[in-house]
mmCIF file of C-alpha atoms in Angstrom:
data_model
loop_
_atom_site.group_PDB
_atom_site.id
_atom_site.type_symbol
_atom_site.label_atom_id
_atom_site.label_comp_id
_atom_site.label_asym_id
_atom_site.label_seq_id
_atom_site.Cartn_x
_atom_site.Cartn_y
_atom_site.Cartn_z
ATOM 1 C CA UNK A 1 0.028 0.041 0.019
ATOM 2 C CA UNK A 2 1.496 3.421 -0.982
ATOM 3 C CA UNK A 3 2.374 5.662 1.920
ATOM 4 C CA UNK A 4 -0.268 8.292 2.709
ATOM 5 C CA UNK A 5 -3.218 6.173 1.782
ATOM 6 C CA UNK A 6 -5.611 5.029 4.340
ATOM 7 C CA UNK A 7 -6.100 1.255 4.692
ATOM 8 C CA UNK A 8 -9.185 -0.111 3.042
ATOM 9 C CA UNK A 9 -10.715 -1.337 6.213
ATOM 10 C CA UNK A 10 -10.676 2.159 7.629
ATOM 11 C CA UNK A 11 -12.469 3.353 4.547
ATOM 12 C CA UNK A 12 -15.103 0.570 4.864
ATOM 13 C CA UNK A 13 -15.535 1.326 8.563
ATOM 14 C CA UNK A 14 -16.196 5.125 7.827
ATOM 15 C CA UNK A 15 -18.750 4.056 5.152
ATOM 16 C CA UNK A 16 -20.644 1.732 7.526
ATOM 17 C CA UNK A 17 -20.609 4.391 10.298
ATOM 18 C CA UNK A 18 -21.887 7.087 7.826
ATOM 19 C CA UNK A 19 -24.746 4.766 6.669
ATOM 20 C CA UNK A 20 -25.672 3.741 10.089
ATOM 21 C CA UNK A 21 -25.822 7.416 11.359
ATOM 22 C CA UNK A 22 -27.864 8.430 8.342
ATOM 23 C CA UNK A 23 -30.578 5.732 8.824
ATOM 24 C CA UNK A 24 -33.340 6.200 11.328
ATOM 25 C CA UNK A 25 -34.780 2.815 12.241
ATOM 26 C CA UNK A 26 -38.457 2.655 12.776
ATOM 27 C CA UNK A 27 -41.109 0.100 13.139
ATOM 28 C CA UNK A 28 -40.580 -1.300 9.639
ATOM 29 C CA UNK A 29 -36.907 -2.219 10.441
ATOM 30 C CA UNK A 30 -36.864 -5.934 10.965
ATOM 31 C CA UNK A 31 -34.172 -5.533 13.726
ATOM 32 C CA UNK A 32 -35.964 -2.894 15.658
ATOM 33 C CA UNK A 33 -37.112 -4.279 19.102
ATOM 34 C CA UNK A 34 -40.617 -5.783 18.938
ATOM 35 C CA UNK A 35 -41.040 -6.730 22.705
ATOM 36 C CA UNK A 36 -39.822 -3.726 24.496
ATOM 37 C CA UNK A 37 -41.186 -0.347 25.433
ATOM 38 C CA UNK A 38 -39.865 1.953 22.803
ATOM 39 C CA UNK A 39 -40.709 5.145 20.880
ATOM 40 C CA UNK A 40 -41.410 5.057 17.077
ATOM 41 C CA UNK A 41 -37.712 6.079 16.525
ATOM 42 C CA UNK A 42 -34.655 7.681 18.008
ATOM 43 C CA UNK A 43 -32.681 7.105 21.274
ATOM 44 C CA UNK A 44 -34.082 6.148 24.682
ATOM 45 C CA UNK A 45 -32.285 5.615 27.987
ATOM 46 C CA UNK A 46 -33.035 5.192 31.662
ATOM 47 C CA UNK A 47 -36.636 4.276 32.587
ATOM 48 C CA UNK A 48 -37.865 6.986 34.910
ATOM 49 C CA UNK A 49 -40.913 7.496 37.144
ATOM 50 C CA UNK A 50 -42.595 4.089 36.701
ATOM 51 C CA UNK A 51 -45.950 4.126 38.642
ATOM 52 C CA UNK A 52 -49.299 2.570 38.921
ATOM 53 C CA UNK A 53 -52.394 4.859 38.833
ATOM 54 C CA UNK A 54 -54.992 2.882 40.830
ATOM 55 C CA UNK A 55 -57.757 5.458 40.209
ATOM 56 C CA UNK A 56 -57.503 4.870 36.380
ATOM 57 C CA UNK A 57 -56.123 1.399 36.575
ATOM 58 C CA UNK A 58 -53.181 2.407 34.404
ATOM 59 C CA UNK A 59 -49.381 1.803 34.489
ATOM 60 C CA UNK A 60 -47.209 4.762 33.520
ATOM 61 C CA UNK A 61 -43.523 4.688 32.429
ATOM 62 C CA UNK A 62 -41.347 7.402 31.381
ATOM 63 C CA UNK A 63 -37.927 7.273 29.876
ATOM 64 C CA UNK A 64 -35.118 9.500 28.849
ATOM 65 C CA UNK A 65 -35.512 10.300 25.255
ATOM 66 C CA UNK A 66 -33.862 12.259 22.437
ATOM 67 C CA UNK A 67 -36.668 13.470 20.177
ATOM 68 C CA UNK A 68 -33.962 14.746 17.587
ATOM 69 C CA UNK A 69 -31.797 11.687 17.007
ATOM 70 C CA UNK A 70 -30.372 8.397 17.729
ATOM 71 C CA UNK A 71 -27.529 9.418 20.022
ATOM 72 C CA UNK A 72 -27.280 10.918 23.500
ATOM 73 C CA UNK A 73 -28.492 14.630 23.781
ATOM 74 C CA UNK A 74 -31.664 16.810 23.943
ATOM 75 C CA UNK A 75 -32.730 14.830 26.994
ATOM 76 C CA UNK A 76 -36.516 14.847 27.366
ATOM 77 C CA UNK A 77 -38.886 12.439 29.012
ATOM 78 C CA UNK A 78 -41.008 10.031 26.815
ATOM 79 C CA UNK A 79 -44.342 8.728 28.344
ATOM 80 C CA UNK A 80 -46.155 5.512 27.822
ATOM 81 C CA UNK A 81 -49.161 3.946 29.547
ATOM 82 C CA UNK A 82 -50.301 0.366 29.819
ATOM 83 C CA UNK A 83 -53.377 -1.578 31.202
ATOM 84 C CA UNK A 84 -51.303 -4.854 31.423
ATOM 85 C CA UNK A 85 -47.635 -4.149 31.190
ATOM 86 C CA UNK A 86 -47.527 -6.013 27.948
ATOM 87 C CA UNK A 87 -49.081 -3.496 25.506
ATOM 88 C CA UNK A 88 -48.143 0.095 25.808
ATOM 89 C CA UNK A 89 -49.680 3.202 24.313
ATOM 90 C CA UNK A 90 -47.119 5.889 23.292
ATOM 91 C CA UNK A 91 -48.063 9.456 24.650
ATOM 92 C CA UNK A 92 -44.953 11.151 23.259
ATOM 93 C CA UNK A 93 -42.704 13.689 24.975
ATOM 94 C CA UNK A 94 -44.108 14.966 28.293
ATOM 95 C CA UNK A 95 -41.092 16.862 29.646
ATOM 96 C CA UNK A 96 -38.749 18.699 27.431
ATOM 97 C CA UNK A 97 -35.630 20.863 27.762
ATOM 98 C CA UNK A 98 -37.280 24.100 26.748
ATOM 99 C CA UNK A 99 -36.035 26.530 29.286
ATOM 100 C CA UNK A 100 -32.558 28.183 29.762
ATOM 101 C CA UNK A 101 -32.021 26.519 33.000
ATOM 102 C CA UNK A 102 -32.560 22.958 31.662
ATOM 103 C CA UNK A 103 -31.097 23.440 28.184
ATOM 104 C CA UNK A 104 -28.744 20.494 28.822
ATOM 105 C CA UNK A 105 -31.534 18.246 29.466
ATOM 106 C CA UNK A 106 -34.257 17.058 31.709
ATOM 107 C CA UNK A 107 -32.833 14.322 34.058
ATOM 108 C CA UNK A 108 -34.029 12.305 36.962
ATOM 109 C CA UNK A 109 -32.328 12.689 40.352
ATOM 110 C CA UNK A 110 -31.441 15.792 42.320
ATOM 111 C CA UNK A 111 -28.428 17.925 43.155
#
């Protein structure tokens, strides 16, 4: 290989990384999780605030969510509800980082 040229595997790795970053899997993707609580697309993280609402007989689950991409960032809370903890209804983003004091994200925990 001539000096100054990158190895072919490095170019292949860059091509795969670029293709992966450009694609946004959704429910039509055969490898997208089918048996987990998940949003339609994008990145999720820690489950937060699981609770049972006895008055309405519903389970609630929130999770950290990036509504803008498949990587960490723009931390918001995504909300789902269930009657049986098997089938979940997606309610979308319920807390978002919209104010100057939480521009880095809406997180669980306290200082």
